[in-house]
Coordinates of C-alpha atoms and ligand atoms in Angstrom, one line a residue:
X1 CA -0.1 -26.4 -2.1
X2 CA 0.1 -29.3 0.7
X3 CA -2.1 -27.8 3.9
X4 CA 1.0 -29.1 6.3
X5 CA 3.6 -26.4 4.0
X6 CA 0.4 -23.1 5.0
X7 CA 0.7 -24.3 8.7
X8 CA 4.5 -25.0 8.8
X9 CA 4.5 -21.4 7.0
X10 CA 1.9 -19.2 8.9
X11 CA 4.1 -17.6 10.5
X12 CA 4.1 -13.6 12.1
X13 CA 5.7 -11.6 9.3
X14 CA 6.4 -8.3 7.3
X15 CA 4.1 -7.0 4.4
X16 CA 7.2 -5.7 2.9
X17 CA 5.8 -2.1 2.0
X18 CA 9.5 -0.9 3.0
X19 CA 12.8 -2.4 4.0
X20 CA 13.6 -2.2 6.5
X21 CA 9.8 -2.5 8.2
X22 CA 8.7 0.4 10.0
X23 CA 9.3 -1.5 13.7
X24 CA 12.7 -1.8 12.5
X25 CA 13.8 1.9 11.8
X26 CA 16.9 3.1 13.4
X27 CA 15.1 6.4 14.8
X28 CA 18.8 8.0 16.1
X29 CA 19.8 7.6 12.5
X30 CA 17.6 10.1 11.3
X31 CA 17.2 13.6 12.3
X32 CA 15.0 16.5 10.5
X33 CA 18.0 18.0 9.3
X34 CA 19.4 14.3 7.7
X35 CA 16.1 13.7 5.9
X36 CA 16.6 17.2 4.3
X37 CA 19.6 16.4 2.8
X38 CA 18.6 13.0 1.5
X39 CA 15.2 14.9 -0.1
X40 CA 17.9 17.6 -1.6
X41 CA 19.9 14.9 -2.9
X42 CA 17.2 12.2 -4.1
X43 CA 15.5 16.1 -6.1
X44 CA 18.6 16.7 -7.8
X45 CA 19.2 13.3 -8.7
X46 CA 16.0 12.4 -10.2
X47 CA 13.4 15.6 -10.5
X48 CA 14.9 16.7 -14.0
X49 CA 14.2 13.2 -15.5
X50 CA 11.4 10.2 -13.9
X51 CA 10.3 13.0 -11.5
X52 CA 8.9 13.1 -7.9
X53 CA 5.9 11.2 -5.9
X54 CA 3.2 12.9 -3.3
X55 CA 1.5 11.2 -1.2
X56 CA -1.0 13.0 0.5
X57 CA -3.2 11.4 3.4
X58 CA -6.6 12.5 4.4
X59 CA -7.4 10.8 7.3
X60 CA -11.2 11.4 8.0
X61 CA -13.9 8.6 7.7
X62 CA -17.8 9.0 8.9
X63 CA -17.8 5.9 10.5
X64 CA -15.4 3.0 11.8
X65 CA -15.2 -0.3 9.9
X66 CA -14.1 -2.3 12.6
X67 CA -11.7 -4.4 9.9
X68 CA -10.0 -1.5 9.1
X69 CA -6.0 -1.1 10.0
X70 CA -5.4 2.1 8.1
X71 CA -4.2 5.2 9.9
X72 CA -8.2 6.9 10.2
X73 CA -10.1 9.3 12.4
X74 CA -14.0 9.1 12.8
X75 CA -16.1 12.2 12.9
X76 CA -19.0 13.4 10.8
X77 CA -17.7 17.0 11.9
X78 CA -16.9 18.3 8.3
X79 CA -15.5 21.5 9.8
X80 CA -12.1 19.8 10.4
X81 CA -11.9 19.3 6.8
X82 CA -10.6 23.6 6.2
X83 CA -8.1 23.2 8.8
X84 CA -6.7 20.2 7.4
X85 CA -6.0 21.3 4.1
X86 CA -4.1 24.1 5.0
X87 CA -1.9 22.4 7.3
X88 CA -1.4 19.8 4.4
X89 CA -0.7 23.1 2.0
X90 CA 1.5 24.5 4.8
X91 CA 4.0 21.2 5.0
X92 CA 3.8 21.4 1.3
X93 CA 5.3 25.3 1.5
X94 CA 8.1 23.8 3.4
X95 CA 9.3 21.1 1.0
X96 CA 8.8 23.6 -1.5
X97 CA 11.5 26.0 0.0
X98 CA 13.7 22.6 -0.1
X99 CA 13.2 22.5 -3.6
X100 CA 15.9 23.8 -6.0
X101 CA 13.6 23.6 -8.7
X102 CA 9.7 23.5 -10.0
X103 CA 9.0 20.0 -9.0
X104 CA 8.0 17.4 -11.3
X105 CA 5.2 15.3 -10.7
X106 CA 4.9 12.1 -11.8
X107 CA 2.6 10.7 -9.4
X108 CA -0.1 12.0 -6.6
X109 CA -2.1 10.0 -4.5
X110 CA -5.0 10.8 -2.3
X111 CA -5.0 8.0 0.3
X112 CA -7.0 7.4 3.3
X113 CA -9.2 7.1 5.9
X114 CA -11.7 8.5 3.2
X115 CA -10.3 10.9 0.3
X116 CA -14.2 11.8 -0.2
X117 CA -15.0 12.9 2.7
X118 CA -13.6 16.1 2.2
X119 CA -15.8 18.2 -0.2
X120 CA -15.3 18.5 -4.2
X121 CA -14.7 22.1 -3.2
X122 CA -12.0 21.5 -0.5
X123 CA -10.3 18.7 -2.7
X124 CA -9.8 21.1 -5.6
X125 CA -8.5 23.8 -3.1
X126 CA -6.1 21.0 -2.0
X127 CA -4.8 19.6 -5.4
X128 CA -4.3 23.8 -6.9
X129 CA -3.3 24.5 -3.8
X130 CA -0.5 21.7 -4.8
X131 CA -0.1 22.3 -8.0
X132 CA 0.3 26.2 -8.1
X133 CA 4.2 25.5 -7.6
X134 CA 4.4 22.3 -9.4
X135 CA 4.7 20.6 -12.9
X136 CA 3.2 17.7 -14.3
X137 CA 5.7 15.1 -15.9
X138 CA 5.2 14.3 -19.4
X139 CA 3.5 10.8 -18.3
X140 CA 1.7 11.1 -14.8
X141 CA -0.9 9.2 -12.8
X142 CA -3.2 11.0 -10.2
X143 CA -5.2 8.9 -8.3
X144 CA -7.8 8.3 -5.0
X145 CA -9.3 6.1 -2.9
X146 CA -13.0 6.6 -2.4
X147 CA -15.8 4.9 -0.2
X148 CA -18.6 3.9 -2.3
X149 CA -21.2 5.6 0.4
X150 CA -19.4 8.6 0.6
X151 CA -18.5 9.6 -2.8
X152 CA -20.6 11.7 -5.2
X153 CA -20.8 12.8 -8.9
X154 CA -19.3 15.9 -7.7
X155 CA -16.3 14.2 -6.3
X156 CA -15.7 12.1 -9.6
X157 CA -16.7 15.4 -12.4
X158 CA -14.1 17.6 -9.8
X159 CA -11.1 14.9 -9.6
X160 CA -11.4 13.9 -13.5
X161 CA -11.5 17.7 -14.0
X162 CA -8.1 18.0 -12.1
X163 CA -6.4 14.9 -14.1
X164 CA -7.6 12.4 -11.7
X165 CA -8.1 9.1 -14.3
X166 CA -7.6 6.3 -11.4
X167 CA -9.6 5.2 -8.2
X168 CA -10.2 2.5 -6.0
X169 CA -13.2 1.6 -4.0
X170 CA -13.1 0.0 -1.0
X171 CA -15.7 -2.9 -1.3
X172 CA -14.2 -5.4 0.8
X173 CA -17.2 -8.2 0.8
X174 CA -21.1 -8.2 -0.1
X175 CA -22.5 -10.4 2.2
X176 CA -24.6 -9.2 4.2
X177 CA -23.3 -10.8 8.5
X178 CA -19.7 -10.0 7.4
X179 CA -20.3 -6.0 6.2
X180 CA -22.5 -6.2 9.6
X181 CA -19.4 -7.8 11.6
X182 CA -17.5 -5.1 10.2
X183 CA -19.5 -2.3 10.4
X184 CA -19.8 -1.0 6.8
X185 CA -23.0 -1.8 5.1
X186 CA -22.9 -1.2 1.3
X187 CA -25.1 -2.7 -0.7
X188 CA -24.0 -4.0 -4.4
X189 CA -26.0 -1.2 -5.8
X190 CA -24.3 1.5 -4.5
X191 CA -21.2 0.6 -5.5
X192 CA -22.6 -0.2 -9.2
X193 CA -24.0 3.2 -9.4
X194 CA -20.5 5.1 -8.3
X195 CA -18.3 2.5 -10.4
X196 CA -20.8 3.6 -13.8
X197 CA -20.5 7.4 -12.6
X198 CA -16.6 6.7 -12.7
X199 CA -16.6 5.5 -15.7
X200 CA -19.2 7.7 -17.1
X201 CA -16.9 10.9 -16.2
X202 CA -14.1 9.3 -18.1
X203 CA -11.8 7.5 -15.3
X204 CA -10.1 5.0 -17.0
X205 CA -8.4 2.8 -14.3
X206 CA -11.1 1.8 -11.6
X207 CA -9.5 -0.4 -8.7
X208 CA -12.0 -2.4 -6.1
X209 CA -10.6 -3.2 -3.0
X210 CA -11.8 -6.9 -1.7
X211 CA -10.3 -8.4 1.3
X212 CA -9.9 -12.1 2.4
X213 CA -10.0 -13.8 5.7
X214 CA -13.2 -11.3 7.0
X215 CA -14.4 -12.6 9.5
X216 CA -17.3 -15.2 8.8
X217 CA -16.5 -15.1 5.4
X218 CA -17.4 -18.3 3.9
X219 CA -16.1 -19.7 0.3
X220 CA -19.3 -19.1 -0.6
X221 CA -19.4 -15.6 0.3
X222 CA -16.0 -15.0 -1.7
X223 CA -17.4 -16.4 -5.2
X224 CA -20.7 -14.2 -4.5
X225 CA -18.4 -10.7 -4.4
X226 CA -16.5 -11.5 -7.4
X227 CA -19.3 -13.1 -9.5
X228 CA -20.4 -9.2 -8.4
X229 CA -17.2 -7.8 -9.2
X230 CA -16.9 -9.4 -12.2
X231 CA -20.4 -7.8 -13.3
X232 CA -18.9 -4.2 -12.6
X233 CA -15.7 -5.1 -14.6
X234 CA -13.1 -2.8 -12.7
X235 CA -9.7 -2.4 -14.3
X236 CA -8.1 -3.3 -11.7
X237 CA -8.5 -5.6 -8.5
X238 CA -6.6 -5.3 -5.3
X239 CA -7.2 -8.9 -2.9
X240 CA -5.9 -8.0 0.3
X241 CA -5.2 -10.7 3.0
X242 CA -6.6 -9.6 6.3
X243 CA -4.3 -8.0 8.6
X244 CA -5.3 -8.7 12.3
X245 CA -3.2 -7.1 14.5
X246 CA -5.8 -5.8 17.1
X247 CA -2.9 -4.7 19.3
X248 CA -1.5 -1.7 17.4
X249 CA -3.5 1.1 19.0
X250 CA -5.9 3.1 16.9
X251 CA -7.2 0.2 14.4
X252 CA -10.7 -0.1 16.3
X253 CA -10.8 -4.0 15.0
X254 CA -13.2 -4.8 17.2
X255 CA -16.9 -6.8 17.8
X256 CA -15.3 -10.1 17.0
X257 CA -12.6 -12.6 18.0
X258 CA -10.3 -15.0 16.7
X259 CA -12.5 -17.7 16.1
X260 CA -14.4 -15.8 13.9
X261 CA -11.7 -15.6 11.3
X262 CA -11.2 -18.5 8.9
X263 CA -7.3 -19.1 9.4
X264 CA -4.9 -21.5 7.9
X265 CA -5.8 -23.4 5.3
X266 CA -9.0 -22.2 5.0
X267 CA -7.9 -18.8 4.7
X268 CA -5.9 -19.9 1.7
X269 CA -8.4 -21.3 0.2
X270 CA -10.5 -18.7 -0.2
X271 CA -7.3 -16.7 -1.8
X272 CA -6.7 -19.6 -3.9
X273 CA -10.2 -19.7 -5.5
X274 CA -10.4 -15.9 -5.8
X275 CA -7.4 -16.4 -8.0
X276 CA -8.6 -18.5 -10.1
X277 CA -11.7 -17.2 -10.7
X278 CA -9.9 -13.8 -11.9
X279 CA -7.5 -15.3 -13.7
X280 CA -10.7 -17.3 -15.5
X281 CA -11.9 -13.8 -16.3
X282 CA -9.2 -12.1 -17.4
X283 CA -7.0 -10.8 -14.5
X284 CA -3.6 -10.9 -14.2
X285 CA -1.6 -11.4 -11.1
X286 CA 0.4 -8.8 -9.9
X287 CA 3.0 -9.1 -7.3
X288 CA 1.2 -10.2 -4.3
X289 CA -2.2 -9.1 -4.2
X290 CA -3.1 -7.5 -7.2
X291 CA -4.9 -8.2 -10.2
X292 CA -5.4 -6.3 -13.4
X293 CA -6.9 -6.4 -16.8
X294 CA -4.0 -6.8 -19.6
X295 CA -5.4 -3.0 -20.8
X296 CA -4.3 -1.7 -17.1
X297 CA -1.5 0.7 -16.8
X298 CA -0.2 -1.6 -13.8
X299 CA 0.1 -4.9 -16.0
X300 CA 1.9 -3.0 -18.7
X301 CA 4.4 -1.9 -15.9
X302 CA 4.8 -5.6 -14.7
X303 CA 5.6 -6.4 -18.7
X304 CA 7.7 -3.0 -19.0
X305 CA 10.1 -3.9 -15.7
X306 CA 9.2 -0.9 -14.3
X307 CA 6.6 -2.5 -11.0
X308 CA 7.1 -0.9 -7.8
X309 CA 6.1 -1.6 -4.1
X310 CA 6.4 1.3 -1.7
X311 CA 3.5 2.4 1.1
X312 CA 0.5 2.7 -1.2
X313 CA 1.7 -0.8 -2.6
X314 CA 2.0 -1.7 -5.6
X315 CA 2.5 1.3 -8.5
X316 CA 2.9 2.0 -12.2
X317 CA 5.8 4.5 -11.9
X318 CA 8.8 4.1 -9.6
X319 CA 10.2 7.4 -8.5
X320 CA 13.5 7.9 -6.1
X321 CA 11.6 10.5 -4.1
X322 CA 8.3 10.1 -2.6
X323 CA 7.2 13.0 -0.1
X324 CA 4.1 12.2 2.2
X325 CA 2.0 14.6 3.5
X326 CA -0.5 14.4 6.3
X327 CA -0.5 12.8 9.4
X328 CA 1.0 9.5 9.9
X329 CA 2.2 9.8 5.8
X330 CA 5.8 8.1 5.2
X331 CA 8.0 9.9 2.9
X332 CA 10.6 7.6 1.1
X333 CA 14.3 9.6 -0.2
X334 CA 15.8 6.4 -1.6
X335 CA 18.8 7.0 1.0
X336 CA 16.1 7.6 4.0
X337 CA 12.3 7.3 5.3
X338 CA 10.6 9.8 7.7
X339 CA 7.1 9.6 9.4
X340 CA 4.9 12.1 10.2
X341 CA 3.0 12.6 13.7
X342 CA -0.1 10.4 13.7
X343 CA -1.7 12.6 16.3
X344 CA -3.9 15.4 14.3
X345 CA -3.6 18.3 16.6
X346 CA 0.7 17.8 16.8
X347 CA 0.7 17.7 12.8
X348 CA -1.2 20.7 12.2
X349 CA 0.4 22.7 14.6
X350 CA 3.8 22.0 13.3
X351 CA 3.1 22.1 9.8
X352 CA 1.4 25.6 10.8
X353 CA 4.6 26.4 12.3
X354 CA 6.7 26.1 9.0
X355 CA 8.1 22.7 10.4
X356 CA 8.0 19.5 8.5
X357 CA 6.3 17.5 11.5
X358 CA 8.5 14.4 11.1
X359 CA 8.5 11.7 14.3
X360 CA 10.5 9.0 13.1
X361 CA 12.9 8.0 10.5
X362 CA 15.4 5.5 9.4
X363 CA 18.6 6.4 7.1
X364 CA 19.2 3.7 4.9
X365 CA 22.5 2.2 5.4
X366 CA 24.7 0.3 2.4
X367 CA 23.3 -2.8 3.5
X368 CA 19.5 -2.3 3.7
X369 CA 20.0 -0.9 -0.1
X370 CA 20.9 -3.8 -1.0
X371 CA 18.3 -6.0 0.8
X372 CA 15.9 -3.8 0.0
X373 CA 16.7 -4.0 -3.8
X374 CA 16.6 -7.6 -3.6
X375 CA 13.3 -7.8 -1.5
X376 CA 11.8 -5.8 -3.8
X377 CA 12.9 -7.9 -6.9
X378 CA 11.3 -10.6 -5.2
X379 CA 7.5 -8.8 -4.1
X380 CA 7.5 -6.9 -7.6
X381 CA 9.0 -10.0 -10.3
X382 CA 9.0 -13.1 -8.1
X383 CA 12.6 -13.3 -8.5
X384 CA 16.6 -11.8 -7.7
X385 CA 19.7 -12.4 -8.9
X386 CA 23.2 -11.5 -7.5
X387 CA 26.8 -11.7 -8.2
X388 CA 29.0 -14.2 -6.7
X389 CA 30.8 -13.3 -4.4
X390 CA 29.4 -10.0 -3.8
X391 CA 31.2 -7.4 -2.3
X392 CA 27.9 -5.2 -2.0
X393 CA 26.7 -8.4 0.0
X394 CA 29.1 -10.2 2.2
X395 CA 25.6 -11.8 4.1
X396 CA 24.5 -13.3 1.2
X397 CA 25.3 -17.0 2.5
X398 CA 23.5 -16.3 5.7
X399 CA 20.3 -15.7 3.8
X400 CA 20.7 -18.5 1.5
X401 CA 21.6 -20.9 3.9
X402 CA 18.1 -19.7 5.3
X403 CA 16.5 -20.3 2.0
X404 CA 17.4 -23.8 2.4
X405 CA 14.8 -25.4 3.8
X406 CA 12.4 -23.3 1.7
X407 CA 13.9 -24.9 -1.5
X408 CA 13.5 -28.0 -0.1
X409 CA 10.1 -27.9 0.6
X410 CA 9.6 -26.6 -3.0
X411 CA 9.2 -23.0 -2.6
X412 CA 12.2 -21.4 -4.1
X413 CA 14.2 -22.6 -7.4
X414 CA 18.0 -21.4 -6.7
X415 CA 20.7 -21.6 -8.8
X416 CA 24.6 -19.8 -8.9
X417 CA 22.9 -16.2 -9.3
X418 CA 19.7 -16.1 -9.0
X419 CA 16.6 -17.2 -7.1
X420 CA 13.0 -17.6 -8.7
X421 CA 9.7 -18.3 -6.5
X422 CA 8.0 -20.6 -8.8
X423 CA 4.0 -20.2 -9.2
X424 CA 2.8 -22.1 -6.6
X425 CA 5.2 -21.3 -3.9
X426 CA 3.7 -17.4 -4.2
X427 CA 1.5 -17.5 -1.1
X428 CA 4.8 -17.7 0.7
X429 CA 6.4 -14.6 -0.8
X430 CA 6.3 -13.0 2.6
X431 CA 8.3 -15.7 4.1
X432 CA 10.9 -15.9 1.7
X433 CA 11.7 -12.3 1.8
X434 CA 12.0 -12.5 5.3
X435 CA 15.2 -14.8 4.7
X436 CA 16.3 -11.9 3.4
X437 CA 15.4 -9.4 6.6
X438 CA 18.9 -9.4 8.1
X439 CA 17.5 -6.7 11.0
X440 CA 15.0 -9.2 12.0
X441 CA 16.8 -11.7 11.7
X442 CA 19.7 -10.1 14.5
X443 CA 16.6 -8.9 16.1
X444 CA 13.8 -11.6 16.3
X445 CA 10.6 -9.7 18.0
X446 CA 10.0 -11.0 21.4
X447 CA 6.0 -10.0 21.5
X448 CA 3.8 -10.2 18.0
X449 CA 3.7 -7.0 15.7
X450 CA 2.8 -8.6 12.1
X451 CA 0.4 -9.7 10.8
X452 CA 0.3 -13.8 10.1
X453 CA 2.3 -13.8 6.7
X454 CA -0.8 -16.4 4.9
Ligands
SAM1 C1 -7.9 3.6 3.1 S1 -8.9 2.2 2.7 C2 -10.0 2.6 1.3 C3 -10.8 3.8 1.1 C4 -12.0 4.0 1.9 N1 -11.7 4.5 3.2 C5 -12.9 2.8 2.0 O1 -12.9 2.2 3.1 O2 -13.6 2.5 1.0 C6 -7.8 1.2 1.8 C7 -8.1 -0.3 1.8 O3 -7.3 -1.0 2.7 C8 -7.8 -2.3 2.9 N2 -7.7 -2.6 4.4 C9 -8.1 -1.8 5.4 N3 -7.8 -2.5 6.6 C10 -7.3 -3.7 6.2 C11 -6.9 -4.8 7.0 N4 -6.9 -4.9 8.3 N5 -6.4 -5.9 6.3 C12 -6.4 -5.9 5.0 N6 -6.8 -4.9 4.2 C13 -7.2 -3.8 4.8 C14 -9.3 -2.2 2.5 O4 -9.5 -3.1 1.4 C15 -9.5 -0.8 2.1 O5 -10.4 -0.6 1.1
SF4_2 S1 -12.0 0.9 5.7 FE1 -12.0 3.0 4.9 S2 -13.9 3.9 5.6 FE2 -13.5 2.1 6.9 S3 -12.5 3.0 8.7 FE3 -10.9 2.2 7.2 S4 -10.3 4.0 6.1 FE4 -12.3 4.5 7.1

């Protein structure tokens, strides 16, 4: 791809994890008692049949990567772990008395800060604690992120013994000045040794986190961690672009500046030649930053149709109801989204207190269904159709007339229904969704809250 289109295209933009983005929620739309009824509605709808998604977030991490943009707390205080849990267990009493039925559960996933740096012990009191009033769907994935320091044989024997069968590791990058830049030194051997545990206790979808545009990361340093990679052979392969966005409070990316971070086209680069090399050994692209073996549960979805792209990213199994719990975890209805409080002591009280400890939300109206269905198309397939004219979608013009010069500079195919992102033009998948964005579009932001879209 020409190095003027990445500049013309580096641009501030939306990862697209929800639509409409989480600055762009409509907090007066939502109140506790709405979100009920859309979590009532979305259960009766679709609990009998695909089932229902948890996502549970565990927040705690012994020490701060200072890359790192996830909602974390550092402490190597292990005593918070007990309290935690049974504020998580509490919330989970309170969607359970929403419930007009045993829910089914299709999917569960333990996301972080650090999954494993709560005990075995704790994490098995967690997931029975869950389970006691749950089923599990016919077909399910459970799954966990885990830090290659922090997680033990124990962890791996207790999760598989629970039906855990997927993981990822966060590796990020082996060289040596860029896990010292961002404060997480992991040597390869490590994260051999708890990949072959994995594998040994019988997980059968293994994930490794890498992440482009480090700072001081060098080409060079890219085709060292996957020649590495490649010698662990994880199922899957997640290659996530760098998100800098040192002004949202609470990331702690710190120790280095801007010029540190290879930007533009050099930034690209190093996503272009990671791509090759896993498609040269094997991988499969999916959606925007993931990768997987052709034997992976998430390239049979891309084949079956059935890719989706909600908060964790991309998954195997779509559901209509997701409920998060933890603090800062997003629950998605279908018809509605609600946050939790990001502040630990606030969640634990109120989840304590029988409350669900909701701070924002956004009720979906008509019109972000559909541009969320068609945004979604597009991150999951690389491609959206429509009918013409659209009754559903009276704005349709508006966002192709956007589209336009994006077609003429090569990156979209359109014809009378239906738009395609052709091969090359993927890089800019974040762009051309965001000709779609009709709230951000009405509502440009006057100060920068995403992350450069290359
Ligand atoms: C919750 S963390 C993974 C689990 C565990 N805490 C660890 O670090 O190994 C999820 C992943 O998000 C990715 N990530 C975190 N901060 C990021 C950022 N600023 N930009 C891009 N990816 C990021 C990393 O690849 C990380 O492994
Ligand atoms: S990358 Fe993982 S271990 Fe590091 S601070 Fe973020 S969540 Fe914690």
């Amino acid at each position: 791809m020409h190095n003027h289109l990445i500049r013309k295209y580096n641009i501030p933009g939306p990862r697209y994890t929800s639509y409409p983005t989480v600055p762009y929620w409509d907090d007066e739309s939502v109140s506790p008692e709405i979100w009920k009824d859309t979590v009532d509605r979305a259960f009766s709808e679709s609990n009998t049949d695909e089932g229902i998604s948890l996502y549970i977030h565990l927040p705690y991490c012994e020490s701060l990567c200072t890359f790192c943009g996830c909602h974390k707390r550092i402490t190597k205080r292990h005593s918070v772990e007990t309290p935690y849990i049974d504020a998580v267990l509490n919330e989970w009493k309170s969607y359970l008395g929403l419930f007009t039925a045993t829910p089914k559960i299709k999917e569960l996933h333990l996301g972080g800060g650090t999954p494993t740096f709560f005990s075995p012990d704790n994490l098995k009191k967690l997931i029975d604690g869950i389970m006691q009033h749950a089923e599990i769907a016919e077909e399910y994935e459970l799954g966990f992120e885990a830090h290659p320091n922090s997680t033990t044989r124990g962890h791996l024997k207790t999760l598989y013994d629970l039906g855990f069968r997927r993981c990822s590791f966060g590796v990020q990058d082996y060289d040596p000045l860029v896990q010292k830049t961002i404060n997480r030194i992991q040597p390869f051997e490590r994260v051999r040794q708890v990949t072959e545990w994995a594998r040994e206790t019988g997980l059968t979808s293994i994930c490794h986190d890498l992440v482009f545009g480090l700072p001081h990361q060098t080409l060079e340093n890219v085709v060292d961690t996957i020649n590495k990679t490649n010698q662990l052979a994880p199922d899957r392969l997640a290659y996530y672009s760098y998100a800098h966005v040192p002004w949202i409070k609470g990331t702690g990316q710190r120790g280095f500046s801007e010029v540190d971070l290879p930007q533009n086209e050099v930034k690209r680069a190093l996503y272009e030649t990671g791509k090759n090399l896993f498609s040269q050994l094997g991988y499969e692209e999916i959606g925007m930053d993931h990768f997987a073996l052709k034997s992976d549960s998430l390239y049979q979805s891309l084949i079956n149709g059935n890719l989706h792209r909600n908060f964790m990213g991309y998954t195997a199994s779509k559901t209509r109801l997701m409920i998060g719990l933890g603090m800062s975890a997003i629950g998605d209805s279908w018809y509605a989204f609600a946050q939790n409080e990001k502040a630990v002591p606030e969640y634990e009280a109120r989840a304590n207190r029988g409350e669900l400890p909701l701070f924002r939300g956004h009720l979906l109206s008509d019109e972000d269904r559909v541009v969320r269905q068609h945004i979604l198309n597009i991150m999951c397939h690389f491609e959206t159709t429509w009918d013409k004219p659209d009754s559903q979608f009276p704005q349709l013009a508006q966002c192709l007339l956007k589209l336009e010069e994006m077609e003429a500079d090569g990156l979209v195919e359109i014809s009378e229904h239906k738009l395609t992102v052709p091969e090359s033009a993927r890089p800019f998948v974040r762009n051309i969704c965001m000709a779609f964005d009709l709230r951000l579009m009405r509502n440009a932001p006057d100060s920068r809250i995403f992350s450069m879209t290359i």
